[in-house]
Amino acid sequence: MSISGWATIAVFLICVIAMTRPLGGYLKRVLEGERHFLAYGLGPIERVFYRLAGVCPREEHSWSQYAFAVLAFKVLCFLAVYALLRLQAQLPLNPTGMSAVAPDLAYNTAMSFVTNTNWQSYSGETTMSHLSQMLALTVQNFVSAAAGIAIAAAVIRGFSRRSAAAIGNFWVDLVRATFYVLLPACVILTLFFVAQGVPQTLLGSVQASTLEGARQTIALGPVASQEAIKMLGTNGGGFFNTNSAHPFENPNALTNFFQMLCIFAIGAGLTNMFGRMVGKEKQGWAIFSAMTALFLVGVSVLYWSEAHANPLLTALGVDPSLGNMEGKEARFGVAASALFATVTTDASCGAVNAMHESFLPLGGMVPLINMMLGEVIFGGVGAGLYGFILFAIIAVFMAGLMVGRTPEYLGKKIESREIKMTMLAVLCLPLVMLGFTAVAVVVKPGLSALSASGPHGFTEALYAYTSAAANNGSAFSGLTANSFWNATLGLGMMIGRFFVIVPVLAIAGAMAAKKVAAPTPGTFPTDNGLFIGLVTGVILIVGGLTFLPALALGPIVEHLEMLHGSAF
């Protein structure tokens, strides 16, 4: 570990804190239909979209109507992406002559991008045409992120409104999040990435001569535009197979730093939007503080782990002074790689600038735990906030049980229906993560895709299903997905996304219909250090108790084997 490494982490956190309040204020103005500077230029276009779609922006949805609109939209998106991938060979903008995507891979990819997971069982530069990259994948990067922001806004309205039957209009929220937040920001980011050397072209490839005189084909394409929304929308799917470790996606330390800021930007801003919309900005800062505490624990452990050299490589004569550099880019080093890995798995992004499978066992366990906690540490755009609110409900419920009072959150009583919906949403994730892993490590199609045996092979499988259910998309790259994995991972992504969204919208609808109770001396405050500590503890305890046996079978045993130099 070095001073410069810790300074990088500190500067990053300072930048995140600095942009949280301005972004939160802007997001509130956009999603609540208040005046903001972009509305003057884009407002007429927004209204044209509503007229063409037959949407009345003044009509709002109940929670069930909102959920139905989300699910219907996602079904249509899935069918459109699947069709584009299957018909790829017959469609234009295919300069390198890519063939049609196989049915199981098209299903997996469509489900992946529709759910904002962006798991990639393929190499982008050898599988996807430019049309597929732009019209199928990049479009979903925008609308899946916008849907997450819309759902977060709907959930917040459930807590901010009183005796209300509606929580907003999904179509209006979707259009506003896309038009006023994602598109303008991505235009600026795309120009920045192009200025730093990221390609943006419709050429398929160029030929280059190596120092040895050989000819090399270098893949190109519309990379910069996809890179912008990939990071800002916490999508994570790369144009190239090596993702943000590729110099055409992430050329230098400056782009690396900005990519990490983009990953956290909207998730952090939404915490402030929450506080503003419920009328108590301190509530948003309490959520932000709990998320920050968990982030600091994760990045500290991961940086500490990777700053140590792999003892097995040291025994072979590898210089240990730089730490564990296996699988990392020399232009980033250990600190920036550890920070990136923490950020991308905190925020359900899944983009990588280093190979997570090459981390030391304890280092690789940190991204795994981040995802197991439900991606609530800033989290995916929108998903991180409403996922955190689920744990906040559990925390106040526990506090109420301890003092013998009906639990309340923001003045609204938490009753049995809300607790049932909360537990349904929280427990579906470990069911998918652990259930599918258990099946995969005992059946032949599952085992045949793993590159390792023993605890590391088990961790490959566990990481894959954890990443899918948490809608992250990163992987231990030794896994070679086959039809079995494509099918089961796709199912895991669907459950991890929609079995959380529907219950959380049901909670929002129930809370919106309730009145706000006046605070009393016995009311448990949810904007102070006690609440921050309680909800942080709940998140860690739920994740720890649920996944500790699986972690013991995988990275913990692997760590002990590495220390002792032999298998247990």
Coordinates of C-alpha atoms in Angstrom, one line a residue:
M1 CA 0.0 0.0 0.0
S2 CA 1.2 3.5 -0.7
I3 CA 0.3 7.1 0.1
S4 CA -0.6 7.8 -3.5
G5 CA -3.0 4.8 -3.5
W6 CA -4.8 6.0 -0.4
A7 CA -4.8 9.5 -1.9
T8 CA -6.5 8.2 -5.0
I9 CA -9.3 6.7 -2.9
A10 CA -9.7 9.8 -0.8
V11 CA -9.9 12.1 -3.8
F12 CA -12.4 9.8 -5.4
L13 CA -14.6 9.9 -2.3
I14 CA -14.4 13.7 -2.0
C15 CA -15.5 14.0 -5.6
V16 CA -18.5 11.7 -5.0
I17 CA -19.5 13.7 -1.9
A18 CA -19.1 17.0 -3.8
M19 CA -21.4 16.0 -6.7
T20 CA -24.1 14.3 -4.6
R21 CA -26.1 17.3 -3.6
P22 CA -26.1 19.1 -7.0
L23 CA -27.1 15.9 -8.8
G24 CA -29.8 15.2 -6.2
G25 CA -31.4 18.6 -6.7
Y26 CA -31.3 18.2 -10.5
L27 CA -32.8 14.7 -10.4
K28 CA -35.6 15.9 -8.2
R29 CA -36.5 18.8 -10.5
V30 CA -36.5 16.5 -13.5
L31 CA -38.5 13.6 -12.1
E32 CA -41.0 15.9 -10.3
G33 CA -41.6 18.0 -13.4
E34 CA -40.2 21.2 -11.9
R35 CA -38.5 23.9 -14.0
H36 CA -34.9 23.2 -15.1
F37 CA -32.6 24.5 -17.8
L38 CA -32.9 21.6 -20.3
A39 CA -36.7 21.7 -20.3
Y40 CA -36.7 24.8 -22.4
G41 CA -34.9 23.1 -25.3
L42 CA -36.1 19.5 -24.9
G43 CA -39.6 20.1 -23.5
P44 CA -41.3 20.3 -26.9
I45 CA -39.6 17.0 -27.9
E46 CA -40.8 15.4 -24.7
R47 CA -44.4 16.4 -25.4
V48 CA -44.2 15.0 -28.9
F49 CA -43.2 11.6 -27.5
Y50 CA -46.2 11.6 -25.2
R51 CA -48.6 12.4 -28.1
L52 CA -47.1 9.7 -30.4
A53 CA -47.3 7.1 -27.6
G54 CA -50.8 8.2 -26.5
V55 CA -49.6 9.0 -23.0
C56 CA -51.2 11.6 -20.9
P57 CA -48.5 13.0 -18.6
R58 CA -51.0 14.2 -16.1
E59 CA -52.5 10.7 -15.5
E60 CA -50.7 8.7 -12.8
H61 CA -50.5 5.0 -12.0
S62 CA -51.3 3.0 -9.0
W63 CA -48.5 0.6 -7.9
S64 CA -50.0 -2.3 -9.8
Q65 CA -50.4 -0.2 -13.0
Y66 CA -46.8 1.1 -12.6
A67 CA -45.5 -2.5 -12.2
F68 CA -47.5 -3.7 -15.2
A69 CA -46.1 -0.9 -17.3
V70 CA -42.6 -1.8 -16.3
L71 CA -43.1 -5.5 -17.0
A72 CA -44.8 -4.9 -20.3
F73 CA -42.0 -2.6 -21.4
K74 CA -39.4 -5.1 -20.5
V75 CA -41.1 -7.9 -22.4
L76 CA -41.2 -5.8 -25.5
C77 CA -37.5 -4.8 -25.0
F78 CA -36.5 -8.5 -24.6
L79 CA -38.3 -9.6 -27.8
A80 CA -36.8 -6.7 -29.8
V81 CA -33.2 -7.4 -28.6
Y82 CA -33.6 -11.2 -29.2
A83 CA -34.9 -10.6 -32.7
L84 CA -32.1 -8.2 -33.6
L85 CA -29.5 -10.6 -32.5
R86 CA -31.0 -13.6 -34.3
L87 CA -31.4 -11.6 -37.5
Q88 CA -28.0 -9.9 -37.2
A89 CA -26.5 -11.5 -40.3
Q90 CA -29.3 -10.1 -42.6
L91 CA -29.2 -6.6 -41.2
P92 CA -27.0 -3.6 -42.2
L93 CA -24.1 -2.1 -40.3
N94 CA -22.3 -5.4 -40.2
P95 CA -18.9 -4.5 -41.8
T96 CA -17.1 -7.6 -40.5
G97 CA -19.9 -10.1 -41.5
M98 CA -20.9 -11.3 -38.1
S99 CA -23.3 -14.3 -38.3
A100 CA -26.5 -14.6 -36.4
V101 CA -26.2 -15.0 -32.6
A102 CA -27.0 -18.6 -31.4
P103 CA -30.5 -18.9 -29.8
D104 CA -29.3 -19.6 -26.2
L105 CA -26.7 -16.8 -26.4
A106 CA -29.3 -14.4 -27.9
Y107 CA -31.7 -15.3 -25.0
N108 CA -29.0 -14.8 -22.4
T109 CA -27.8 -11.5 -23.9
A110 CA -31.3 -10.1 -24.3
M111 CA -32.2 -10.9 -20.7
S112 CA -28.9 -9.5 -19.6
F113 CA -29.2 -6.1 -21.2
V114 CA -33.0 -5.8 -20.4
T115 CA -32.3 -6.3 -16.7
N116 CA -29.3 -3.9 -16.6
T117 CA -27.0 -6.8 -15.8
N118 CA -24.9 -6.8 -19.0
W119 CA -23.5 -10.3 -18.4
Q120 CA -21.6 -11.2 -21.6
S121 CA -21.1 -14.8 -22.5
Y122 CA -19.4 -13.6 -25.7
S123 CA -16.6 -11.4 -27.0
G124 CA -18.2 -8.2 -28.3
E125 CA -15.6 -7.6 -31.1
T126 CA -16.1 -11.1 -32.5
T127 CA -19.8 -11.7 -32.0
M128 CA -21.8 -8.4 -32.4
S129 CA -22.3 -6.2 -35.5
H130 CA -22.3 -2.5 -35.1
L131 CA -26.1 -2.4 -35.5
S132 CA -26.5 -4.9 -32.6
Q133 CA -24.1 -2.9 -30.5
M134 CA -25.9 0.3 -31.1
L135 CA -29.6 -0.5 -31.6
A136 CA -29.9 -3.6 -29.4
L137 CA -27.4 -3.2 -26.6
T138 CA -26.7 0.6 -26.3
V139 CA -30.4 1.4 -26.5
Q140 CA -31.1 -1.0 -23.6
N141 CA -28.3 0.5 -21.7
F142 CA -30.2 3.8 -21.8
V143 CA -33.8 2.5 -21.1
S144 CA -32.8 -0.1 -18.5
A145 CA -31.0 2.6 -16.5
A146 CA -33.9 5.0 -17.0
A147 CA -36.3 2.4 -15.8
G148 CA -34.3 2.0 -12.6
I149 CA -34.3 5.7 -12.0
A150 CA -38.1 5.8 -12.6
I151 CA -38.8 3.0 -10.2
A152 CA -36.6 4.7 -7.5
A153 CA -38.7 7.9 -8.0
A154 CA -41.9 5.9 -7.7
V155 CA -40.7 4.3 -4.4
I156 CA -39.7 7.6 -3.0
R157 CA -43.2 9.0 -3.8
G158 CA -44.6 6.2 -1.7
F159 CA -42.9 7.7 1.3
S160 CA -43.4 11.3 0.5
R161 CA -47.1 11.3 -0.4
R162 CA -49.9 11.0 2.1
S163 CA -53.2 9.2 1.6
A164 CA -52.4 8.9 -2.1
A165 CA -53.5 6.2 -4.6
A166 CA -50.8 6.8 -7.2
I167 CA -47.0 6.8 -7.3
G168 CA -46.4 8.5 -10.6
N169 CA -46.5 7.6 -14.3
F170 CA -43.9 5.1 -15.5
W171 CA -43.8 6.4 -19.1
V172 CA -43.3 10.0 -18.0
D173 CA -40.6 9.0 -15.5
L174 CA -38.9 6.9 -18.2
V175 CA -38.8 9.7 -20.8
R176 CA -37.7 12.3 -18.4
A177 CA -34.8 10.2 -17.0
T178 CA -33.7 9.5 -20.5
F179 CA -34.1 12.9 -22.1
Y180 CA -32.9 15.1 -19.3
V181 CA -30.4 13.0 -17.4
L182 CA -28.8 10.2 -19.4
L183 CA -28.7 11.5 -23.0
P184 CA -27.3 15.0 -22.2
A185 CA -24.7 13.6 -19.8
C186 CA -23.7 10.8 -22.3
V187 CA -23.2 13.3 -25.1
I188 CA -20.6 15.2 -23.0
L189 CA -19.0 12.0 -21.8
T190 CA -18.7 10.6 -25.3
L191 CA -16.9 13.7 -26.5
F192 CA -14.6 13.5 -23.5
F193 CA -13.8 9.8 -24.2
V194 CA -13.2 10.6 -27.9
A195 CA -10.8 13.4 -26.9
Q196 CA -8.9 10.9 -24.8
G197 CA -8.5 8.4 -27.6
V198 CA -11.6 6.1 -27.4
P199 CA -12.7 5.2 -31.0
Q200 CA -16.1 6.3 -32.4
T201 CA -16.4 5.1 -35.9
L202 CA -18.5 2.8 -38.1
L203 CA -15.4 1.1 -39.5
G204 CA -15.2 -2.6 -38.6
S205 CA -11.4 -2.8 -38.2
V206 CA -8.1 -1.5 -39.4
Q207 CA -4.9 -3.3 -40.4
A208 CA -1.6 -2.6 -38.6
S209 CA 2.0 -3.9 -39.0
T210 CA 3.6 -5.2 -35.8
L211 CA 7.3 -4.6 -34.9
E212 CA 8.0 -8.1 -36.2
G213 CA 6.5 -7.2 -39.6
A214 CA 3.3 -9.3 -39.1
R215 CA -0.2 -8.0 -40.1
Q216 CA -2.6 -7.4 -37.3
T217 CA -6.4 -6.8 -37.5
I218 CA -7.5 -4.3 -34.8
A219 CA -11.3 -4.2 -34.1
L220 CA -13.0 -0.8 -34.1
G221 CA -16.5 0.6 -33.8
P222 CA -18.8 3.1 -32.0
V223 CA -17.0 2.5 -28.7
A224 CA -17.1 5.9 -27.0
S225 CA -20.9 6.3 -27.2
Q226 CA -21.4 2.9 -25.7
E227 CA -18.7 3.5 -23.0
A228 CA -20.5 6.6 -21.8
I229 CA -23.8 5.0 -21.0
K230 CA -22.1 1.8 -19.9
M231 CA -20.6 3.6 -17.0
L232 CA -23.2 6.3 -16.2
G233 CA -26.1 3.8 -16.4
T234 CA -24.1 1.2 -14.3
N235 CA -24.6 -1.2 -17.2
G236 CA -21.0 -2.5 -17.5
G237 CA -21.2 -4.4 -20.8
G238 CA -18.1 -3.7 -22.8
F239 CA -17.6 -3.3 -26.5
F240 CA -14.5 -5.4 -26.2
N241 CA -14.0 -8.7 -24.4
T242 CA -11.6 -7.3 -21.9
N243 CA -14.0 -4.4 -21.0
S244 CA -12.4 -1.4 -19.3
A245 CA -9.0 -3.1 -19.3
H246 CA -8.9 -2.5 -23.0
P247 CA -7.0 0.7 -24.0
F248 CA -9.7 1.5 -26.5
E249 CA -12.3 1.6 -23.8
N250 CA -10.2 3.0 -21.0
P251 CA -7.0 4.6 -22.3
N252 CA -5.4 6.2 -19.3
A253 CA -5.7 7.1 -15.6
L254 CA -7.9 10.1 -16.2
T255 CA -10.5 8.1 -18.1
N256 CA -10.3 5.4 -15.4
F257 CA -11.0 8.0 -12.7
F258 CA -13.9 9.5 -14.6
Q259 CA -15.4 6.1 -15.3
M260 CA -15.5 5.3 -11.6
L261 CA -17.1 8.7 -10.8
C262 CA -19.8 8.0 -13.5
I263 CA -20.6 4.6 -11.9
F264 CA -21.3 6.2 -8.5
A265 CA -22.8 9.5 -9.8
I266 CA -26.5 8.8 -10.2
G267 CA -26.7 6.3 -7.3
A268 CA -25.2 8.9 -4.9
G269 CA -27.4 11.7 -6.3
L270 CA -30.5 9.6 -5.8
T271 CA -29.8 9.5 -2.0
N272 CA -30.0 13.2 -1.9
M273 CA -33.1 13.2 -4.1
F274 CA -34.7 10.9 -1.6
G275 CA -34.0 13.4 1.2
R276 CA -35.3 16.3 -0.8
M277 CA -38.5 14.5 -1.9
V278 CA -39.4 13.4 1.6
G279 CA -38.8 16.9 2.9
K280 CA -35.8 16.0 5.2
E281 CA -32.5 16.1 3.4
K282 CA -30.8 14.6 6.4
Q283 CA -32.6 11.3 5.7
G284 CA -30.8 11.2 2.3
W285 CA -27.4 11.9 4.0
A286 CA -28.1 9.1 6.5
I287 CA -28.5 6.7 3.6
F288 CA -25.4 8.1 1.9
S289 CA -23.4 7.7 5.1
A290 CA -24.3 4.1 5.6
M291 CA -23.4 3.4 1.9
T292 CA -20.1 5.2 2.3
A293 CA -19.2 3.3 5.4
L294 CA -19.7 0.0 3.6
F295 CA -17.8 1.2 0.6
L296 CA -14.8 2.2 2.7
V297 CA -14.7 -1.2 4.4
G298 CA -14.7 -3.0 1.1
V299 CA -12.1 -0.9 -0.7
S300 CA -9.8 -0.9 2.3
V301 CA -9.9 -4.7 2.6
L302 CA -9.5 -5.2 -1.2
Y303 CA -6.6 -2.7 -1.5
W304 CA -4.9 -4.3 1.6
S305 CA -5.2 -7.8 0.1
E306 CA -4.0 -6.9 -3.4
A307 CA -1.1 -4.9 -2.0
H308 CA 0.4 -8.2 -0.9
A309 CA 2.1 -10.4 -3.4
N310 CA 0.9 -13.8 -4.3
P311 CA 3.2 -16.1 -2.2
L312 CA 3.0 -18.8 -4.8
L313 CA 4.3 -16.4 -7.5
T314 CA 6.9 -15.0 -5.1
A315 CA 8.3 -18.5 -4.6
L316 CA 8.8 -18.7 -8.4
G317 CA 11.0 -15.5 -8.3
V318 CA 8.4 -12.8 -9.2
D319 CA 9.2 -9.4 -7.7
P320 CA 6.7 -8.9 -4.7
S321 CA 7.3 -5.2 -4.3
L322 CA 4.4 -4.1 -6.4
G323 CA 1.8 -6.4 -4.8
N324 CA -0.3 -8.8 -6.7
M325 CA -0.1 -7.5 -10.3
E326 CA -1.5 -10.6 -11.9
G327 CA -4.5 -9.7 -14.1
K328 CA -4.0 -6.0 -13.7
E329 CA -3.1 -3.3 -16.1
A330 CA 0.3 -1.7 -15.5
R331 CA -1.1 1.7 -16.4
F332 CA -3.5 1.5 -13.5
G333 CA -1.7 -0.5 -10.8
V334 CA -3.0 -2.1 -7.6
A335 CA -4.8 0.9 -6.0
A336 CA -6.8 2.0 -9.0
S337 CA -7.6 -1.6 -9.8
A338 CA -8.8 -2.3 -6.3
L339 CA -10.9 0.9 -6.2
F340 CA -12.4 0.1 -9.6
A341 CA -13.3 -3.4 -8.6
T342 CA -15.0 -2.2 -5.4
V343 CA -16.9 0.6 -7.1
T344 CA -18.1 -1.6 -10.0
T345 CA -19.4 -4.3 -7.6
D346 CA -20.9 -1.9 -5.1
A347 CA -22.9 -0.3 -7.9
S348 CA -24.0 -3.3 -9.9
C349 CA -22.1 -2.0 -12.9
G350 CA -19.9 -5.0 -13.7
A351 CA -17.4 -3.2 -15.8
V352 CA -13.8 -4.3 -15.0
N353 CA -10.3 -2.8 -15.5
A354 CA -8.7 -5.9 -14.0
M355 CA -9.4 -9.6 -13.9
H356 CA -11.3 -10.4 -10.7
E357 CA -10.3 -14.1 -11.0
S358 CA -6.7 -13.1 -10.6
F359 CA -7.2 -11.4 -7.3
L360 CA -6.0 -13.1 -4.2
P361 CA -8.7 -15.1 -2.4
L362 CA -9.6 -12.5 0.1
G363 CA -9.4 -9.8 -2.5
G364 CA -11.8 -11.7 -4.8
M365 CA -14.1 -12.2 -1.9
V366 CA -14.8 -8.4 -1.5
P367 CA -16.5 -8.0 -4.9
L368 CA -18.4 -11.2 -4.2
I369 CA -19.7 -9.9 -0.8
N370 CA -20.6 -6.6 -2.4
M371 CA -22.9 -8.4 -4.7
M372 CA -24.2 -10.7 -2.1
L373 CA -25.4 -7.7 0.0
G374 CA -27.8 -6.9 -2.8
E375 CA -25.9 -4.2 -4.5
V376 CA -27.1 -1.6 -2.0
I377 CA -23.8 0.3 -1.7
F378 CA -24.9 3.1 -4.0
G379 CA -26.0 0.3 -6.2
G380 CA -27.3 0.3 -9.8
V381 CA -29.0 3.5 -10.9
G382 CA -32.3 3.4 -8.9
A383 CA -31.9 -0.2 -7.8
G384 CA -29.3 0.6 -5.2
L385 CA -31.7 3.1 -3.5
Y386 CA -34.8 1.0 -3.4
G387 CA -32.7 -2.0 -2.4
F388 CA -31.3 0.0 0.5
I389 CA -34.8 1.0 1.5
L390 CA -35.7 -2.6 2.0
F391 CA -33.0 -3.0 4.6
A392 CA -34.0 0.3 6.2
I393 CA -37.5 -1.2 6.6
I394 CA -36.0 -4.3 8.3
A395 CA -33.8 -2.1 10.5
V396 CA -36.8 0.0 11.8
F397 CA -38.8 -3.2 12.2
M398 CA -36.1 -4.6 14.4
A399 CA -35.8 -1.4 16.4
G400 CA -39.6 -1.4 16.9
L401 CA -39.5 -5.0 18.2
M402 CA -36.7 -4.1 20.7
V403 CA -38.7 -1.2 22.3
G404 CA -42.2 -2.7 21.9
R405 CA -43.5 0.0 19.5
T406 CA -45.1 -0.3 16.0
P407 CA -42.2 0.4 13.7
E408 CA -42.3 3.6 11.6
Y409 CA -40.2 4.9 8.8
L410 CA -40.5 8.6 7.9
G411 CA -43.7 8.7 10.0
K412 CA -45.4 5.8 8.2
K413 CA -46.2 2.6 10.1
I414 CA -44.5 -0.5 8.9
E415 CA -47.1 -3.3 9.1
S416 CA -47.2 -7.0 8.2
R417 CA -47.9 -6.5 4.5
E418 CA -44.8 -4.4 4.0
I419 CA -42.6 -6.8 6.0
K420 CA -43.8 -9.8 3.9
M421 CA -43.1 -7.9 0.6
T422 CA -39.7 -6.8 2.0
M423 CA -38.7 -10.4 2.9
L424 CA -39.9 -11.7 -0.5
A425 CA -37.6 -9.2 -2.2
V426 CA -34.6 -9.7 0.1
L427 CA -34.7 -13.6 0.2
C428 CA -35.2 -14.2 -3.6
L429 CA -31.6 -13.2 -4.2
P430 CA -29.8 -15.7 -2.0
L431 CA -32.2 -18.4 -3.2
V432 CA -31.0 -17.8 -6.8
M433 CA -27.4 -17.3 -5.9
L434 CA -27.0 -20.4 -3.7
G435 CA -29.6 -22.6 -5.3
F436 CA -28.3 -22.4 -8.8
T437 CA -24.7 -22.7 -7.6
A438 CA -25.6 -25.9 -5.8
V439 CA -27.0 -27.4 -9.0
A440 CA -24.2 -26.2 -11.2
V441 CA -21.4 -27.8 -9.2
V442 CA -23.0 -31.3 -9.2
V443 CA -24.3 -31.6 -12.8
K444 CA -22.0 -32.3 -15.8
P445 CA -23.0 -29.3 -18.0
G446 CA -22.3 -27.0 -15.0
L447 CA -18.9 -28.6 -14.1
S448 CA -17.7 -28.7 -17.7
A449 CA -17.7 -24.9 -18.0
L450 CA -15.4 -24.3 -15.0
S451 CA -11.7 -23.8 -15.6
A452 CA -10.7 -24.9 -12.1
S453 CA -11.7 -27.5 -9.6
G454 CA -11.8 -27.4 -5.8
P455 CA -12.6 -24.2 -3.9
H456 CA -11.6 -21.9 -6.8
G457 CA -13.9 -23.7 -9.2
F458 CA -16.7 -23.5 -6.6
T459 CA -16.1 -19.7 -6.4
E460 CA -16.2 -19.4 -10.2
A461 CA -19.7 -20.8 -10.1
L462 CA -20.8 -18.9 -7.0
Y463 CA -19.5 -15.6 -8.5
A464 CA -21.4 -16.2 -11.7
Y465 CA -24.8 -16.8 -10.2
T466 CA -24.2 -14.0 -7.6
S467 CA -23.4 -11.6 -10.4
A468 CA -26.4 -12.6 -12.4
A469 CA -29.0 -12.4 -9.5
A470 CA -27.5 -9.1 -8.3
N471 CA -27.7 -7.7 -11.9
N472 CA -24.0 -6.9 -11.8
G473 CA -22.5 -8.8 -14.8
S474 CA -18.9 -9.1 -13.9
A475 CA -17.4 -12.6 -13.8
F476 CA -14.5 -14.8 -12.9
S477 CA -13.3 -15.0 -16.5
G478 CA -12.3 -18.7 -16.3
L479 CA -15.9 -19.7 -16.7
T480 CA -16.9 -20.6 -20.3
A481 CA -20.6 -20.3 -20.5
N482 CA -22.5 -23.1 -22.4
S483 CA -26.2 -23.6 -23.0
F484 CA -26.8 -24.7 -19.4
W485 CA -25.1 -21.6 -18.0
N486 CA -26.8 -19.3 -20.5
A487 CA -30.2 -20.6 -19.6
T488 CA -29.8 -20.6 -15.8
L489 CA -27.9 -17.3 -15.7
G490 CA -30.7 -15.7 -17.8
L491 CA -33.3 -17.0 -15.4
G492 CA -31.2 -15.8 -12.4
M493 CA -31.0 -12.3 -13.9
M494 CA -34.8 -12.2 -14.4
I495 CA -35.6 -13.2 -10.9
G496 CA -33.0 -10.9 -9.4
R497 CA -34.5 -7.9 -11.2
F498 CA -38.3 -8.4 -11.3
F499 CA -38.8 -10.4 -8.1
V500 CA -37.4 -7.3 -6.3
I501 CA -39.1 -4.6 -8.4
V502 CA -42.7 -5.9 -8.0
P503 CA -42.6 -6.2 -4.2
V504 CA -40.8 -2.9 -3.8
L505 CA -43.5 -1.2 -5.9
A506 CA -46.2 -2.9 -3.8
I507 CA -44.5 -1.4 -0.7
A508 CA -44.5 2.0 -2.3
G509 CA -48.2 1.8 -3.1
A510 CA -49.0 0.7 0.5
M511 CA -46.9 3.5 2.0
A512 CA -48.4 6.2 -0.3
A513 CA -51.9 5.3 0.9
K514 CA -50.9 5.8 4.6
K515 CA -51.1 9.0 6.7
V516 CA -48.0 10.4 8.3
A517 CA -47.9 10.0 12.1
A518 CA -46.6 12.9 14.1
P519 CA -43.2 12.2 15.8
T520 CA -43.3 11.4 19.5
P521 CA -40.5 11.1 22.1
G522 CA -40.6 7.3 21.5
T523 CA -40.2 7.6 17.7
F524 CA -37.0 6.0 16.4
P525 CA -35.0 8.6 14.5
T526 CA -33.7 7.6 11.1
D527 CA -31.4 10.4 10.3
N528 CA -28.7 10.0 12.9
G529 CA -25.7 7.8 13.7
L530 CA -27.7 5.2 15.6
F531 CA -29.8 4.5 12.5
I532 CA -26.8 4.5 10.2
G533 CA -25.1 1.9 12.5
L534 CA -28.2 -0.2 12.8
V535 CA -29.0 -0.4 9.1
T536 CA -25.3 -1.0 8.3
G537 CA -25.3 -3.9 10.8
V538 CA -28.5 -5.3 9.4
I539 CA -27.1 -5.4 5.9
L540 CA -23.9 -7.1 7.0
I541 CA -25.7 -9.6 9.3
V542 CA -28.2 -10.6 6.6
G543 CA -25.4 -11.0 4.1
G544 CA -23.0 -12.6 6.5
L545 CA -25.4 -15.2 8.0
T546 CA -26.8 -16.1 4.6
F547 CA -23.6 -16.6 2.6
L548 CA -21.0 -17.5 5.2
P549 CA -21.1 -21.2 4.5
A550 CA -20.7 -20.6 0.8
L551 CA -17.8 -18.2 1.4
A552 CA -16.2 -20.8 3.7
L553 CA -16.3 -23.4 0.9
G554 CA -14.8 -21.0 -1.7
P555 CA -12.5 -18.1 -1.1
I556 CA -11.8 -18.7 2.6
V557 CA -10.6 -22.3 2.0
E558 CA -8.7 -21.1 -1.0
H559 CA -7.0 -18.5 1.1
L560 CA -6.0 -21.1 3.6
E561 CA -4.7 -23.4 0.9
M562 CA -2.6 -20.6 -0.5
L563 CA -1.0 -19.8 2.9
H564 CA -0.2 -23.5 3.6
G565 CA 0.8 -24.3 0.0
S566 CA -1.4 -27.5 -0.1
A567 CA -5.0 -28.5 -0.5
F568 CA -7.2 -29.0 2.5

